[in-house]
């Protein structure tokens, strides 16, 4: 597989297939004329601003970008971007985007979804998109609640969640979206936070550069139905002590004073130890085996007092769309372009005068 | 072998119905296919009906595991695979048990006596041996020890030294084919060539099968059992080049043709389901035509991917059967709202639920018509014969691309697996369906040129199709109601009412773009019209012929478009005293016809998983005419 570098300096053999923008683009070029209608204070505003801000940096033509969404608050996203877009039906965006990306290698295709859309009604499509490694960028806004239907618990809500549909507390255990994606052997898995623009931009840029399916979980605050779900990761006084910022090739060290680190425990899981302890792990996002990335995904605030954000995994692997399009070009090269009449008159024929 | 040349009578027939029946592992489909191939080469008109269980290998020797293949061929044009066999080949007691009820008295029966063992009789549910208890007295029975003669022939042949007894026994279907080929004067070169090619990698197996085939042929020649052989002269058919084709293959070719005619790459998103999977198999071979096939994780993803590809400028196709349509319904509604081209192929089978996966039925018409939330009209096209699936697929693609709409193509299990000779189309006669994408703004707003994705063509009411990658036309579409013209989200009550009516009017307007309903009434004196749709065309037309041969008058009309109906449909229906609608459902077209035209049509409805018989429909017609 040849890895080339395009005009942005980004190394991505698939992004190279997307035409470059003729001129420098700005955030304004990516802002549609539609009034944004999320609740005031919603975390979605920050994510939209970040995406509108970083898309011009990709240097690809605006008309060759498509955003596909399902149903839910997050899925209104495409309306606010001056790109091609489709607001589809609940849970199906990965399937629709798979058809678009597979048939149009010259497009950069993005999926915007939420925890309910992606993990509940659309769980099957998400798993299979990740497994196939279609060239899609899937942004999953996780607010751990159903917003658009006004506040039922979601597949990422904590056990015991009191909501309109669970007045006695929710019973089912939540998904860990990053663990789920790694379990499906997704080739790119990242996590970021709506309010940390610089970090979110860096993860999204890496996702855009990734050839294949990139899955990014974005912690997003729903200030109406689940306000403060991620406060510990946002509060200036506490966040550095509970957030592990993953950096490829760097030791897994965190804390306001850089005083905590991660190493492998005797049972194979990961544990938090004082920095400087022997055996502190170095993060390798490119490891072919997803085991360590998975182990990292098991670190949570509840269990270990720390939540990793950043890029858990980024490995180069054949993509579904490339492979399919290669089958087509190979068939044409070997057999020539198809001829309709010789196809339909194939097999045994007889002539009547 | 006897040197003596016996004088045998050769009887000329105008048509013959042959049925092969055996265990589902006995190779009956292959045997039937090959006999059909010989028959096609000979130049007869023909029609076939495979009938097999849903289980891949049902318990051997039981009636549940019997697989059958019926062929009707003639010296004139025929319309059905035949009502009742003139000759039945029964490879074991279960096959006899499952098929004997269809055999009219006096018909020929060839039985493999080797298979009539105590164990097999018990498995088939026979308390006594039908070969000896008088059960077969009404028939002309030919008792042939097929298995043992096959094994002997194989072991006596050259080049079969390494073939074991089990492998030799498996060639018994070719013995049966050889015998039948002799009895009905079929050409044999094709079969020998076919076997050589099929078993090219195992020449000893090829030799075994060819030995069995020849032994069967020679057995007919030498045995005393057959005093008469039969000839059916080639049919006088329209001049041209023919091939034999099944409905699913013709439909696949129609889709490939539609891709070429529209100039759009084909994208098939599909999930395996009987009896539609063969279309996925076939299209997956045609990569050189730029056909992309995607075996999705489920029915919903299959249609979703197809719709996504349509958004990107492909001709999106999804193939399925009734249960799959149920799962795809929400996405079909989305396609109605997005107003993007999409062809939904439904190979109907017995329902409800899993129903009868390998049997035919016409019971998805109302699902195709109404099976969605909201007012979501979808045009419906239905082929009438296996070969017609080619043209119907092109027509579905024409409507989908011209009107930017999902279109249903309603075939069924009978058309899918049945076959007939197909006059190959001539390239120049295929329609030009070239699609042009919108590349320029279509509206001038206060700030200058704009693209309005729902600004319709005043004639067709189709919206412009601008695909991603087109600079300046960036736009968003979705399942939420949008404003007429501009296409922005709109919850305005009057706008929604207008949009619902516009979508309905767009589909209704197709009535002006399809051929009028034609009536066949040779005497022009008919007061009874028989109206059908889809695969019942053959049996209905054959039934009409029988009735007319008796001097009665009946008119026939057959609908290809079921939504909308041709513009003259009401006028035609009202011009007859009685309208009879035979359907393989409980009256779905009749419901639509009554609702739309207030015509009190009479129904004839059967849901037995099998096509109508010509004699059955002739009887029903006579009753209606004489009432």
PDB file of N, CA and C in Angstrom, chain B residues 542-583:
ATOM      1  N   UNK B 542     -53.679 -19.020 -20.889  1.00  0.00           N
ATOM      2  CA  UNK B 542     -53.925 -20.401 -21.309  1.00  0.00           C
ATOM      3  C   UNK B 542     -55.373 -20.787 -21.011  1.00  0.00           C
ATOM      4  N   UNK B 543     -55.881 -20.339 -19.868  1.00  0.00           N
ATOM      5  CA  UNK B 543     -57.282 -20.603 -19.517  1.00  0.00           C
ATOM      6  C   UNK B 543     -58.225 -19.951 -20.523  1.00  0.00           C
ATOM      7  N   UNK B 544     -57.922 -18.721 -20.920  1.00  0.00           N
ATOM      8  CA  UNK B 544     -58.748 -18.012 -21.905  1.00  0.00           C
ATOM      9  C   UNK B 544     -58.767 -18.769 -23.235  1.00  0.00           C
ATOM     10  N   UNK B 545     -57.610 -19.267 -23.637  1.00  0.00           N
ATOM     11  CA  UNK B 545     -57.551 -20.016 -24.902  1.00  0.00           C
ATOM     12  C   UNK B 545     -58.483 -21.220 -24.866  1.00  0.00           C
ATOM     13  N   UNK B 546     -58.447 -21.925 -23.747  1.00  0.00           N
ATOM     14  CA  UNK B 546     -59.285 -23.124 -23.633  1.00  0.00           C
ATOM     15  C   UNK B 546     -60.756 -22.751 -23.724  1.00  0.00           C
ATOM     16  N   UNK B 547     -61.119 -21.673 -23.070  1.00  0.00           N
ATOM     17  CA  UNK B 547     -62.523 -21.245 -23.061  1.00  0.00           C
ATOM     18  C   UNK B 547     -62.952 -20.818 -24.469  1.00  0.00           C
ATOM     19  N   UNK B 548     -62.058 -20.091 -25.144  1.00  0.00           N
ATOM     20  CA  UNK B 548     -62.383 -19.628 -26.497  1.00  0.00           C
ATOM     21  C   UNK B 548     -62.478 -20.796 -27.466  1.00  0.00           C
ATOM     22  N   UNK B 549     -61.658 -21.823 -27.234  1.00  0.00           N
ATOM     23  CA  UNK B 549     -61.696 -23.005 -28.101  1.00  0.00           C
ATOM     24  C   UNK B 549     -63.052 -23.697 -28.022  1.00  0.00           C
ATOM     25  N   UNK B 550     -63.755 -23.462 -26.927  1.00  0.00           N
ATOM     26  CA  UNK B 550     -65.100 -24.026 -26.785  1.00  0.00           C
ATOM     27  C   UNK B 550     -66.166 -23.107 -27.356  1.00  0.00           C
ATOM     28  N   UNK B 551     -65.760 -22.008 -27.967  1.00  0.00           N
ATOM     29  CA  UNK B 551     -66.724 -21.105 -28.575  1.00  0.00           C
ATOM     30  C   UNK B 551     -67.248 -20.031 -27.636  1.00  0.00           C
ATOM     31  N   UNK B 552     -66.683 -19.950 -26.441  1.00  0.00           N
ATOM     32  CA  UNK B 552     -67.119 -18.895 -25.520  1.00  0.00           C
ATOM     33  C   UNK B 552     -66.266 -17.646 -25.731  1.00  0.00           C
ATOM     34  N   UNK B 553     -66.752 -16.527 -25.218  1.00  0.00           N
ATOM     35  CA  UNK B 553     -66.054 -15.259 -25.422  1.00  0.00           C
ATOM     36  C   UNK B 553     -65.534 -14.728 -24.084  1.00  0.00           C
ATOM     37  N   UNK B 554     -64.276 -14.383 -24.078  1.00  0.00           N
ATOM     38  CA  UNK B 554     -63.692 -13.793 -22.868  1.00  0.00           C
ATOM     39  C   UNK B 554     -62.586 -12.819 -23.285  1.00  0.00           C
ATOM     40  N   UNK B 555     -62.502 -11.736 -22.562  1.00  0.00           N
ATOM     41  CA  UNK B 555     -61.456 -10.739 -22.816  1.00  0.00           C
ATOM     42  C   UNK B 555     -60.425 -10.822 -21.695  1.00  0.00           C
ATOM     43  N   UNK B 556     -59.150 -10.595 -22.046  1.00  0.00           N
ATOM     44  CA  UNK B 556     -58.088 -10.633 -21.046  1.00  0.00           C
ATOM     45  C   UNK B 556     -57.310  -9.327 -21.036  1.00  0.00           C
ATOM     46  N   UNK B 557     -57.053  -8.797 -19.862  1.00  0.00           N
ATOM     47  CA  UNK B 557     -56.153  -7.636 -19.712  1.00  0.00           C
ATOM     48  C   UNK B 557     -55.209  -7.945 -18.559  1.00  0.00           C
ATOM     49  N   UNK B 558     -53.970  -7.503 -18.708  1.00  0.00           N
ATOM     50  CA  UNK B 558     -52.980  -7.817 -17.681  1.00  0.00           C
ATOM     51  C   UNK B 558     -52.218  -6.556 -17.310  1.00  0.00           C
ATOM     52  N   UNK B 559     -52.175  -6.262 -16.015  1.00  0.00           N
ATOM     53  CA  UNK B 559     -51.551  -5.025 -15.532  1.00  0.00           C
ATOM     54  C   UNK B 559     -50.058  -5.229 -15.288  1.00  0.00           C
ATOM     55  N   UNK B 560     -49.261  -4.324 -15.881  1.00  0.00           N
ATOM     56  CA  UNK B 560     -47.829  -4.297 -15.617  1.00  0.00           C
ATOM     57  C   UNK B 560     -47.543  -3.233 -14.562  1.00  0.00           C
ATOM     58  N   UNK B 561     -48.307  -2.161 -14.617  1.00  0.00           N
ATOM     59  CA  UNK B 561     -48.167  -1.078 -13.634  1.00  0.00           C
ATOM     60  C   UNK B 561     -49.342  -1.144 -12.672  1.00  0.00           C
ATOM     61  N   UNK B 562     -49.018  -1.254 -11.388  1.00  0.00           N
ATOM     62  CA  UNK B 562     -50.080  -1.359 -10.381  1.00  0.00           C
ATOM     63  C   UNK B 562     -50.221  -0.099  -9.557  1.00  0.00           C
ATOM     64  N   UNK B 563     -49.235   0.775  -9.654  1.00  0.00           N
ATOM     65  CA  UNK B 563     -49.355   2.109  -9.063  1.00  0.00           C
ATOM     66  C   UNK B 563     -48.473   3.057  -9.847  1.00  0.00           C
ATOM     67  N   UNK B 564     -49.036   3.999 -10.579  1.00  0.00           N
ATOM     68  CA  UNK B 564     -50.473   4.124 -10.800  1.00  0.00           C
ATOM     69  C   UNK B 564     -50.939   3.110 -11.848  1.00  0.00           C
ATOM     70  N   UNK B 565     -52.253   2.915 -11.916  1.00  0.00           N
ATOM     71  CA  UNK B 565     -52.808   2.100 -12.985  1.00  0.00           C
ATOM     72  C   UNK B 565     -52.767   2.897 -14.294  1.00  0.00           C
ATOM     73  N   UNK B 566     -52.712   2.197 -15.424  1.00  0.00           N
ATOM     74  CA  UNK B 566     -52.786   2.917 -16.698  1.00  0.00           C
ATOM     75  C   UNK B 566     -54.045   3.799 -16.750  1.00  0.00           C
ATOM     76  N   UNK B 567     -53.942   4.922 -17.463  1.00  0.00           N
ATOM     77  CA  UNK B 567     -54.992   5.940 -17.426  1.00  0.00           C
ATOM     78  C   UNK B 567     -56.349   5.404 -17.885  1.00  0.00           C
ATOM     79  N   UNK B 568     -56.360   4.400 -18.774  1.00  0.00           N
ATOM     80  CA  UNK B 568     -57.637   3.920 -19.315  1.00  0.00           C
ATOM     81  C   UNK B 568     -58.218   2.745 -18.530  1.00  0.00           C
ATOM     82  N   UNK B 569     -57.636   2.410 -17.387  1.00  0.00           N
ATOM     83  CA  UNK B 569     -58.051   1.194 -16.674  1.00  0.00           C
ATOM     84  C   UNK B 569     -59.541   1.225 -16.302  1.00  0.00           C
ATOM     85  N   UNK B 570     -59.987   2.334 -15.717  1.00  0.00           N
ATOM     86  CA  UNK B 570     -61.378   2.418 -15.279  1.00  0.00           C
ATOM     87  C   UNK B 570     -62.346   2.284 -16.444  1.00  0.00           C
ATOM     88  N   UNK B 571     -62.018   2.955 -17.509  1.00  0.00           N
ATOM     89  CA  UNK B 571     -62.873   2.930 -18.709  1.00  0.00           C
ATOM     90  C   UNK B 571     -63.014   1.491 -19.223  1.00  0.00           C
ATOM     91  N   UNK B 572     -61.919   0.766 -19.260  1.00  0.00           N
ATOM     92  CA  UNK B 572     -61.972  -0.626 -19.741  1.00  0.00           C
ATOM     93  C   UNK B 572     -62.794  -1.492 -18.798  1.00  0.00           C
ATOM     94  N   UNK B 573     -62.528  -1.363 -17.513  1.00  0.00           N
ATOM     95  CA  UNK B 573     -63.241  -2.217 -16.548  1.00  0.00           C
ATOM     96  C   UNK B 573     -64.748  -1.993 -16.630  1.00  0.00           C
ATOM     97  N   UNK B 574     -65.128  -0.742 -16.819  1.00  0.00           N
ATOM     98  CA  UNK B 574     -66.567  -0.416 -16.820  1.00  0.00           C
ATOM     99  C   UNK B 574     -67.266  -0.849 -18.104  1.00  0.00           C
ATOM    100  N   UNK B 575     -66.485  -1.211 -19.117  1.00  0.00           N
ATOM    101  CA  UNK B 575     -67.124  -1.567 -20.384  1.00  0.00           C
ATOM    102  C   UNK B 575     -67.470  -3.057 -20.460  1.00  0.00           C
ATOM    103  N   UNK B 576     -67.269  -3.799 -19.377  1.00  0.00           N
ATOM    104  CA  UNK B 576     -67.653  -5.221 -19.368  1.00  0.00           C
ATOM    105  C   UNK B 576     -68.725  -5.471 -18.308  1.00  0.00           C
ATOM    106  N   UNK B 577     -69.512  -6.499 -18.544  1.00  0.00           N
ATOM    107  CA  UNK B 577     -70.562  -6.841 -17.578  1.00  0.00           C
ATOM    108  C   UNK B 577     -69.946  -7.382 -16.289  1.00  0.00           C
ATOM    109  N   UNK B 578     -68.915  -8.195 -16.468  1.00  0.00           N
ATOM    110  CA  UNK B 578     -68.278  -8.797 -15.300  1.00  0.00           C
ATOM    111  C   UNK B 578     -66.761  -8.695 -15.428  1.00  0.00           C
ATOM    112  N   UNK B 579     -66.117  -8.492 -14.288  1.00  0.00           N
ATOM    113  CA  UNK B 579     -64.651  -8.485 -14.244  1.00  0.00           C
ATOM    114  C   UNK B 579     -64.209  -9.550 -13.238  1.00  0.00           C
ATOM    115  N   UNK B 580     -63.405 -10.476 -13.708  1.00  0.00           N
ATOM    116  CA  UNK B 580     -62.886 -11.536 -12.846  1.00  0.00           C
ATOM    117  C   UNK B 580     -61.406 -11.277 -12.600  1.00  0.00           C
ATOM    118  N   UNK B 581     -60.983 -11.326 -11.337  1.00  0.00           N
ATOM    119  CA  UNK B 581     -59.570 -11.091 -11.005  1.00  0.00           C
ATOM    120  C   UNK B 581     -59.015 -12.315 -10.280  1.00  0.00           C
ATOM    121  N   UNK B 582     -58.305 -13.201 -10.987  1.00  0.00           N
ATOM    122  CA  UNK B 582     -57.647 -14.323 -10.306  1.00  0.00           C
ATOM    123  C   UNK B 582     -56.319 -13.853  -9.718  1.00  0.00           C
ATOM    124  N   UNK B 583     -56.069 -14.216  -8.468  1.00  0.00           N
ATOM    125  CA  UNK B 583     -54.809 -13.821  -7.820  1.00  0.00           C
ATOM    126  C   UNK B 583     -54.358 -14.912  -6.871  1.00  0.00           C
TER     127      UNK B 583
END
